[in-house]
mmCIF file of C-alpha atoms in Angstrom:
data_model
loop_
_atom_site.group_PDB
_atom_site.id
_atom_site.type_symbol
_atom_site.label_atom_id
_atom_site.label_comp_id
_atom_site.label_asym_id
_atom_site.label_seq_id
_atom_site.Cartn_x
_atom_site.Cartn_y
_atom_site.Cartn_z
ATOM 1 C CA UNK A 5 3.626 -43.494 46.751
ATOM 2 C CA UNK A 6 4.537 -41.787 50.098
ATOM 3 C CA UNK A 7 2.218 -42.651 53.211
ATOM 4 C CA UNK A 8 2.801 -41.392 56.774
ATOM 5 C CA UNK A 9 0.992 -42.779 59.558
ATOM 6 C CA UNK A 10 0.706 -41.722 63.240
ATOM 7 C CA UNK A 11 0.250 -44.054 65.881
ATOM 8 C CA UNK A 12 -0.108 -44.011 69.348
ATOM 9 C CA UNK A 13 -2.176 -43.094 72.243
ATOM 10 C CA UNK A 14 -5.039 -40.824 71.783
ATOM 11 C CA UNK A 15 -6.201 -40.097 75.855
ATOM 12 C CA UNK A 16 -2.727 -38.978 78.305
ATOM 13 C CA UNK A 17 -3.006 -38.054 81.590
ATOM 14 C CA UNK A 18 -1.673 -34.869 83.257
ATOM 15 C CA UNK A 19 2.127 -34.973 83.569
ATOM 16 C CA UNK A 20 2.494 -38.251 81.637
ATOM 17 C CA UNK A 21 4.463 -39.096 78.806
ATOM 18 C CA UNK A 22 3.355 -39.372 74.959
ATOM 19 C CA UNK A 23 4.844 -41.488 72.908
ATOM 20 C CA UNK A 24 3.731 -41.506 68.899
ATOM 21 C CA UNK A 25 5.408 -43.407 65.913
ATOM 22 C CA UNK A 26 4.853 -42.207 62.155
ATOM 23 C CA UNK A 27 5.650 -45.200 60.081
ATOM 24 C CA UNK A 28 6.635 -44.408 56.490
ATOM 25 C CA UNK A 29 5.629 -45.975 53.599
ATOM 26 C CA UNK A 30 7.082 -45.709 49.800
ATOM 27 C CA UNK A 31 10.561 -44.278 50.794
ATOM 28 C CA UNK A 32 13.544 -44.977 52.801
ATOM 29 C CA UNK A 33 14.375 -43.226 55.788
ATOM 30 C CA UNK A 34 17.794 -43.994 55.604
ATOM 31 C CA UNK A 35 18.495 -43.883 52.099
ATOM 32 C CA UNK A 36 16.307 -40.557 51.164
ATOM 33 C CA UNK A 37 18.229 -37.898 53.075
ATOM 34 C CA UNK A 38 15.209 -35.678 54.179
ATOM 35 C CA UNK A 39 14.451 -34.375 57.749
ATOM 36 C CA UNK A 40 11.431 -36.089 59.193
ATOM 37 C CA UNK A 41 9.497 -33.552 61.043
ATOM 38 C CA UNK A 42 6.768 -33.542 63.935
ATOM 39 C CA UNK A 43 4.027 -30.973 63.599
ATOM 40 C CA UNK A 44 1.451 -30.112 66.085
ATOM 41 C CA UNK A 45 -2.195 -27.995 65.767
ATOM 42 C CA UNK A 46 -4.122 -27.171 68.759
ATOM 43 C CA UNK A 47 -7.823 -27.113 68.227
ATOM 44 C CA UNK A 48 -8.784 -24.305 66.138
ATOM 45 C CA UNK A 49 -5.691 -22.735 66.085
ATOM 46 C CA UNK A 50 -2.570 -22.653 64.027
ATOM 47 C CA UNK A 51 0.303 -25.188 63.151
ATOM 48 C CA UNK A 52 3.407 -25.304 65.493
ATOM 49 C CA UNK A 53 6.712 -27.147 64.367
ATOM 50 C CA UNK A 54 7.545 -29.289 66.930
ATOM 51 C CA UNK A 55 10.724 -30.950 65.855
ATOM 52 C CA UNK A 56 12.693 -32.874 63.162
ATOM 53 C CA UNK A 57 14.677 -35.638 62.828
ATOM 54 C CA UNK A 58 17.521 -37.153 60.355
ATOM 55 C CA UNK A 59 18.112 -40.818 59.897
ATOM 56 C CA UNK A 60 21.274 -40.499 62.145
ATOM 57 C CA UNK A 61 19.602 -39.531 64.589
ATOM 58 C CA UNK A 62 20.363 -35.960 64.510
ATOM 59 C CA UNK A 63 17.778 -33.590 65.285
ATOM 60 C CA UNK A 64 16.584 -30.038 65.740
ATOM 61 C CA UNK A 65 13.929 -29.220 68.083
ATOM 62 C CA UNK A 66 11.051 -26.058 68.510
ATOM 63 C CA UNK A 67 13.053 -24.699 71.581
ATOM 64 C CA UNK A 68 9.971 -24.002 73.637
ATOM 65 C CA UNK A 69 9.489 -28.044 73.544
ATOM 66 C CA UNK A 70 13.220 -29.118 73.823
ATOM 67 C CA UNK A 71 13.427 -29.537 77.451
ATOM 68 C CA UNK A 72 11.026 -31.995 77.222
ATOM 69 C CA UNK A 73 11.217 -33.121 74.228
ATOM 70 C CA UNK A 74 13.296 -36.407 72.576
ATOM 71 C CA UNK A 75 12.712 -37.963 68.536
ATOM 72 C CA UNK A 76 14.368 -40.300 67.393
ATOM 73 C CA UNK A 77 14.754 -42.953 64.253
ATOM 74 C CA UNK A 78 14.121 -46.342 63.822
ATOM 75 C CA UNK A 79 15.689 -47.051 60.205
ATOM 76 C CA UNK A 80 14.979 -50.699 60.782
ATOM 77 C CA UNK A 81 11.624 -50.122 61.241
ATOM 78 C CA UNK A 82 11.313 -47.202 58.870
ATOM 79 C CA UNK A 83 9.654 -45.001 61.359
ATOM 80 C CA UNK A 84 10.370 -42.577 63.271
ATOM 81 C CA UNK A 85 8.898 -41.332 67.108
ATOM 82 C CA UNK A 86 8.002 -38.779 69.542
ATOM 83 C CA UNK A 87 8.148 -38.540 73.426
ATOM 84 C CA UNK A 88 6.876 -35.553 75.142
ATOM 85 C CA UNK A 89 7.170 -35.525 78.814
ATOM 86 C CA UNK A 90 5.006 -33.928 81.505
ATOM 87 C CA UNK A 91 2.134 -33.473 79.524
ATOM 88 C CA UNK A 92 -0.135 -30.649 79.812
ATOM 89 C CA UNK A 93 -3.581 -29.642 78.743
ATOM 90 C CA UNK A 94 -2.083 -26.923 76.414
ATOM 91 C CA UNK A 95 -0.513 -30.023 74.857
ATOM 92 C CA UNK A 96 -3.774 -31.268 73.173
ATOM 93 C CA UNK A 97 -3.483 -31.121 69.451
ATOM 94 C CA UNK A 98 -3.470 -33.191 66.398
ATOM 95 C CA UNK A 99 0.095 -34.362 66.049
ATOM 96 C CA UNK A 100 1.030 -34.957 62.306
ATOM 97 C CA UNK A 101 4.164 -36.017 61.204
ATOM 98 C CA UNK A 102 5.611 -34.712 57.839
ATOM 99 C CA UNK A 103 8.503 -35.185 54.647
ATOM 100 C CA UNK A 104 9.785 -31.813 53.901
ATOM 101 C CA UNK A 105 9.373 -31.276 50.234
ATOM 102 C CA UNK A 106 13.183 -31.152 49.614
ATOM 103 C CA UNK A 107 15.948 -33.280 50.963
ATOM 104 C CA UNK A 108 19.325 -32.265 53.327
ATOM 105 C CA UNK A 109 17.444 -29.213 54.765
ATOM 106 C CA UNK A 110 16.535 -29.366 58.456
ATOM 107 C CA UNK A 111 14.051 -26.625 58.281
ATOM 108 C CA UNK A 112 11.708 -26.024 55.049
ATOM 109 C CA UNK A 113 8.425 -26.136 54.352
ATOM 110 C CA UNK A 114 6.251 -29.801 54.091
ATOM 111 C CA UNK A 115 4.708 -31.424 50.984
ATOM 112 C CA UNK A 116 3.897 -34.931 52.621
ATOM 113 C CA UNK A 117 1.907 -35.394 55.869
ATOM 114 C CA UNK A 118 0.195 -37.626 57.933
ATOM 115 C CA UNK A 119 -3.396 -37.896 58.294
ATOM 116 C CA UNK A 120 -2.685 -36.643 61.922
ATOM 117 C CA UNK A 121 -3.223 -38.135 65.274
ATOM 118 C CA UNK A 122 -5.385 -35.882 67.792
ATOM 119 C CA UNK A 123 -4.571 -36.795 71.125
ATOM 120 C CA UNK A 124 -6.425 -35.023 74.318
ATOM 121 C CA UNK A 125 -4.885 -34.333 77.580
ATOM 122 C CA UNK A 126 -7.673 -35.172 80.275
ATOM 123 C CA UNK A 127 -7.534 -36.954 83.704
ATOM 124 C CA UNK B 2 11.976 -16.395 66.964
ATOM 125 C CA UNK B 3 10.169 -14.848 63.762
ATOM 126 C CA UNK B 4 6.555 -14.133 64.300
ATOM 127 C CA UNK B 5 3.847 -14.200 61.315
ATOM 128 C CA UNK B 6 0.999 -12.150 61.365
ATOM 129 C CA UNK B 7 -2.042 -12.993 58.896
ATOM 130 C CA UNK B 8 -4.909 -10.514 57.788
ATOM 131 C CA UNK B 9 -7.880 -10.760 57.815
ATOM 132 C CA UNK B 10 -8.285 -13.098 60.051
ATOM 133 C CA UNK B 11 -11.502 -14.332 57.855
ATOM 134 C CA UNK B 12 -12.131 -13.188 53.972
ATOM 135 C CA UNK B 13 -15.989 -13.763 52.687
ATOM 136 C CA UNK B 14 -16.318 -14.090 48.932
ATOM 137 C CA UNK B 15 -18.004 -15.642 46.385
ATOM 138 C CA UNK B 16 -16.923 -18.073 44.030
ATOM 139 C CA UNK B 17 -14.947 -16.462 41.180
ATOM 140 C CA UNK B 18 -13.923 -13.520 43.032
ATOM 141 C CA UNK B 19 -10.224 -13.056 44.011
ATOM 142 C CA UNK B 20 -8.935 -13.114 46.753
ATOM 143 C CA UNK B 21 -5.462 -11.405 48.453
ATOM 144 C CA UNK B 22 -4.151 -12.693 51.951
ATOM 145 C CA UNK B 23 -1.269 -11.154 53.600
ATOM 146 C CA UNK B 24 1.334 -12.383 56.094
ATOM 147 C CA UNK B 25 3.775 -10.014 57.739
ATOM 148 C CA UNK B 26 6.900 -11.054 59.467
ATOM 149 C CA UNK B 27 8.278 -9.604 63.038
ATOM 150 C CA UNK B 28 11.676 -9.577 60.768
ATOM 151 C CA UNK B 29 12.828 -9.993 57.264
ATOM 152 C CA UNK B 30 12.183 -13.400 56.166
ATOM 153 C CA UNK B 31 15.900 -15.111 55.009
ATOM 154 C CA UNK B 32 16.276 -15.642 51.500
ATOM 155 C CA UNK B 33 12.344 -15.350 50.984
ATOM 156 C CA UNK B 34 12.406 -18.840 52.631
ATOM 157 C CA UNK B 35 8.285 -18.439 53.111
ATOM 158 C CA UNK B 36 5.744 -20.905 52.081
ATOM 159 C CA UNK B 37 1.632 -20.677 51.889
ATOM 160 C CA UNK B 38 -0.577 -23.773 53.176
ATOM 161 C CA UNK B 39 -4.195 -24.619 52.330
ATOM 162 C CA UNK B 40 -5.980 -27.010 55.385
ATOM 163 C CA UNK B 41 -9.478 -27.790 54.763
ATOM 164 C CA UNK B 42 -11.564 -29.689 57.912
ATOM 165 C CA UNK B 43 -10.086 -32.518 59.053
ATOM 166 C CA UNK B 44 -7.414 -32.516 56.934
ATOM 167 C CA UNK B 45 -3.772 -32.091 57.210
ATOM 168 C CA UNK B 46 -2.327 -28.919 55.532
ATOM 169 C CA UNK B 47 -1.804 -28.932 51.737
ATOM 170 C CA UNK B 48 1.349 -26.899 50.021
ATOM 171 C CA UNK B 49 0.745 -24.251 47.840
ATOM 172 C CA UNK B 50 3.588 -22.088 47.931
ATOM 173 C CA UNK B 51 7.397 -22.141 48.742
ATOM 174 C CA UNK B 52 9.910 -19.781 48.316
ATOM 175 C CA UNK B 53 7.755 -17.288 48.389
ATOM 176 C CA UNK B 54 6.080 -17.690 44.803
ATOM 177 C CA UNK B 55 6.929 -20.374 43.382
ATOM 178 C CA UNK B 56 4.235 -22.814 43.098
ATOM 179 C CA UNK B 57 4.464 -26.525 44.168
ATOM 180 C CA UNK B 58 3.625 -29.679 42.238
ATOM 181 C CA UNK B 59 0.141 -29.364 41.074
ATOM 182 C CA UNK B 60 -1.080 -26.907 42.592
ATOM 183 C CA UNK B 61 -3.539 -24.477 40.174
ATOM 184 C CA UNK B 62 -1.841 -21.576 38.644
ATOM 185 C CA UNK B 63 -4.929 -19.212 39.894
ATOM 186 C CA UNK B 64 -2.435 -19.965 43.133
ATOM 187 C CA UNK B 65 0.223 -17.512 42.978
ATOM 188 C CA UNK B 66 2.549 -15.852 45.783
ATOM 189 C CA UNK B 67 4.308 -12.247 45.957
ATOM 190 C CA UNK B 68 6.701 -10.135 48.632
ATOM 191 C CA UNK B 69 9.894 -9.833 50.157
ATOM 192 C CA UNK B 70 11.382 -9.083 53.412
ATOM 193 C CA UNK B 71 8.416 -9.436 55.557
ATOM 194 C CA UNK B 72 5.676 -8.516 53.923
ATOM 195 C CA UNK B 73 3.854 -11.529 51.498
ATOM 196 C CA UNK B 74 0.946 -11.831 49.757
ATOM 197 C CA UNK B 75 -1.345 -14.737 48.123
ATOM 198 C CA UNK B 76 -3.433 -14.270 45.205
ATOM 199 C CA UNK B 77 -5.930 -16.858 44.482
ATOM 200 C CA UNK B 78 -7.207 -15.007 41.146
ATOM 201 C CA UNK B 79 -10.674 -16.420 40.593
ATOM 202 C CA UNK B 80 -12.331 -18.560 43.426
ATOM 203 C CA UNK B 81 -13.472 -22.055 42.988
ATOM 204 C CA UNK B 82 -15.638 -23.680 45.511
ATOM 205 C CA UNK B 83 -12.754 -26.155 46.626
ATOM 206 C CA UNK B 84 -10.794 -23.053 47.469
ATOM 207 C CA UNK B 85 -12.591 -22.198 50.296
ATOM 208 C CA UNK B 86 -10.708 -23.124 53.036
ATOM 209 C CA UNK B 87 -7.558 -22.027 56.044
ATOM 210 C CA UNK B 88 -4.703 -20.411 54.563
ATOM 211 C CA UNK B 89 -1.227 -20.915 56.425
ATOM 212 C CA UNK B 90 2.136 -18.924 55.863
ATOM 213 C CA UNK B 91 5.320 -20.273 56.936
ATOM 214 C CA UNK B 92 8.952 -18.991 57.483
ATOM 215 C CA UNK B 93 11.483 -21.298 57.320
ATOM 216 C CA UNK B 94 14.595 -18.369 57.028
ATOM 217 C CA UNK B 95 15.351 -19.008 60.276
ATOM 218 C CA UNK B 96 14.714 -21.471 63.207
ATOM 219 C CA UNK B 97 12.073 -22.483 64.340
ATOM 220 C CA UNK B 98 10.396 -22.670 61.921
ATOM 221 C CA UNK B 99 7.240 -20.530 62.782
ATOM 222 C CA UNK B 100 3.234 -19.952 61.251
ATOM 223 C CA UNK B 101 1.235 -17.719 60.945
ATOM 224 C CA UNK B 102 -2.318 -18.061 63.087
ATOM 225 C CA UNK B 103 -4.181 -18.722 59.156
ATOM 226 C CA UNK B 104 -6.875 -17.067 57.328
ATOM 227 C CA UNK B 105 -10.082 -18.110 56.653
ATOM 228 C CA UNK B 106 -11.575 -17.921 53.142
ATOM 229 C CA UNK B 107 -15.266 -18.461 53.330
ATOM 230 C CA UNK B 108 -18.286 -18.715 51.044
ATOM 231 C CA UNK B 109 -20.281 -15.247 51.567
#
């Protein structure tokens, strides 16, 4: 069965750096062929795609987060990460990562997630 | 980018009443590439719906999803109390992928 888990700081300061990993469990990221995406949800408000990532290391990101933006893959490790530089307080949100419900297709719609990691941008 | 618009922003029924939420895109949605979410609290989001109306593994089939273009609709047809939750669209026709800001189904 297919687990995600986040991981990763929870508290960043003002114009730091996060870093999260989402380990998978109960498939491959090399050998599956899906896109493995970031997803983000401010409080009370609605989902925003952040990003996504193949096992190459070939990725597509939400352009309004690209500049500062970088996933990558870890196919050893069977995870894959998240760095978002010069955090902001409009960056707090529950960060979930996510397994698009088909494989080969960079954008799509999600059938696996995360439980989600909220992490809070406060000095 | 294509921007999703959801109405009403909060629906109050009771249980086994139906329910119809819309979602209407800035632009025709590619290939009807548009998919409907249900989040309860403190969960992640759940899929319901892709492609528009087809329905995804095991979800209900008092779930179903209409439209073309840029106008979509979900139909829960009779109410349970688990269905009482957020409801998300989501285009993924073009890049980036984009959602709308949710409605909220609540017990009334």
């Amino acid at each position: 069965q297919l687990r995600l888990q986040e991981s990763g700081p929870r508290l960043v300061k003002p114009s730091e750096t996060l870093s999260l990993t989402c380990t998978v469990s109960g498939d491959s990221i090399s050998n599956s062929n899906y896109y493995w995406a970031w997803i983000r949800q401010a409080p009370g408000k609605g989902l925003e795609w952040v990003g996504s990532v193949y096992y190459t290391g070939l990725t597509f990101y939400n352009p309004s987060l690209e500049s500062r933006l970088t996933i990558s893959v870890d196919s050893s490790k069977n995870l894959f990460s998240l760095k978002l530089t010069s955090m902001a307080a409009a960056d707090t949100a529950v960060y979930y990562c996510a397994r698009p419900f088909v494989p080969f297709r960079p954008t799509i719609s999600f059938d696996s997630w995360g439980q989600g990691a909220l992490v809070t941008v406060s000095s | 980018e294509i921007v999703l618009t959801q109405s009403p922003g909060t629906l109050s029924l009771s249980p086994g009443e139906g329910a119809t939420l819309s979602c209407r895109a800035s632009q025709s949605v590619s290939h009807n590439y548009l998919a409907w979410y249900q989040q309860k609290p403190g969960q992640a989001p759940r899929l319901l719906i892709y492609g528009a109306s087809s329905r995804a593994t095991g979800i209900p089939d008092r779930f179903s999803g209409s439209g073309s273009g840029t106008d979509f609709i979900l139909t829960i047809s009779r109410l349970e109390r688990e269905d009482f939750a957020v409801y998300f669209c989501q285009q993924y026709g073009g890049s980036p992928l984009t959602f709308g800001g949710g409605t909220k189904v609540e017990i009334k």
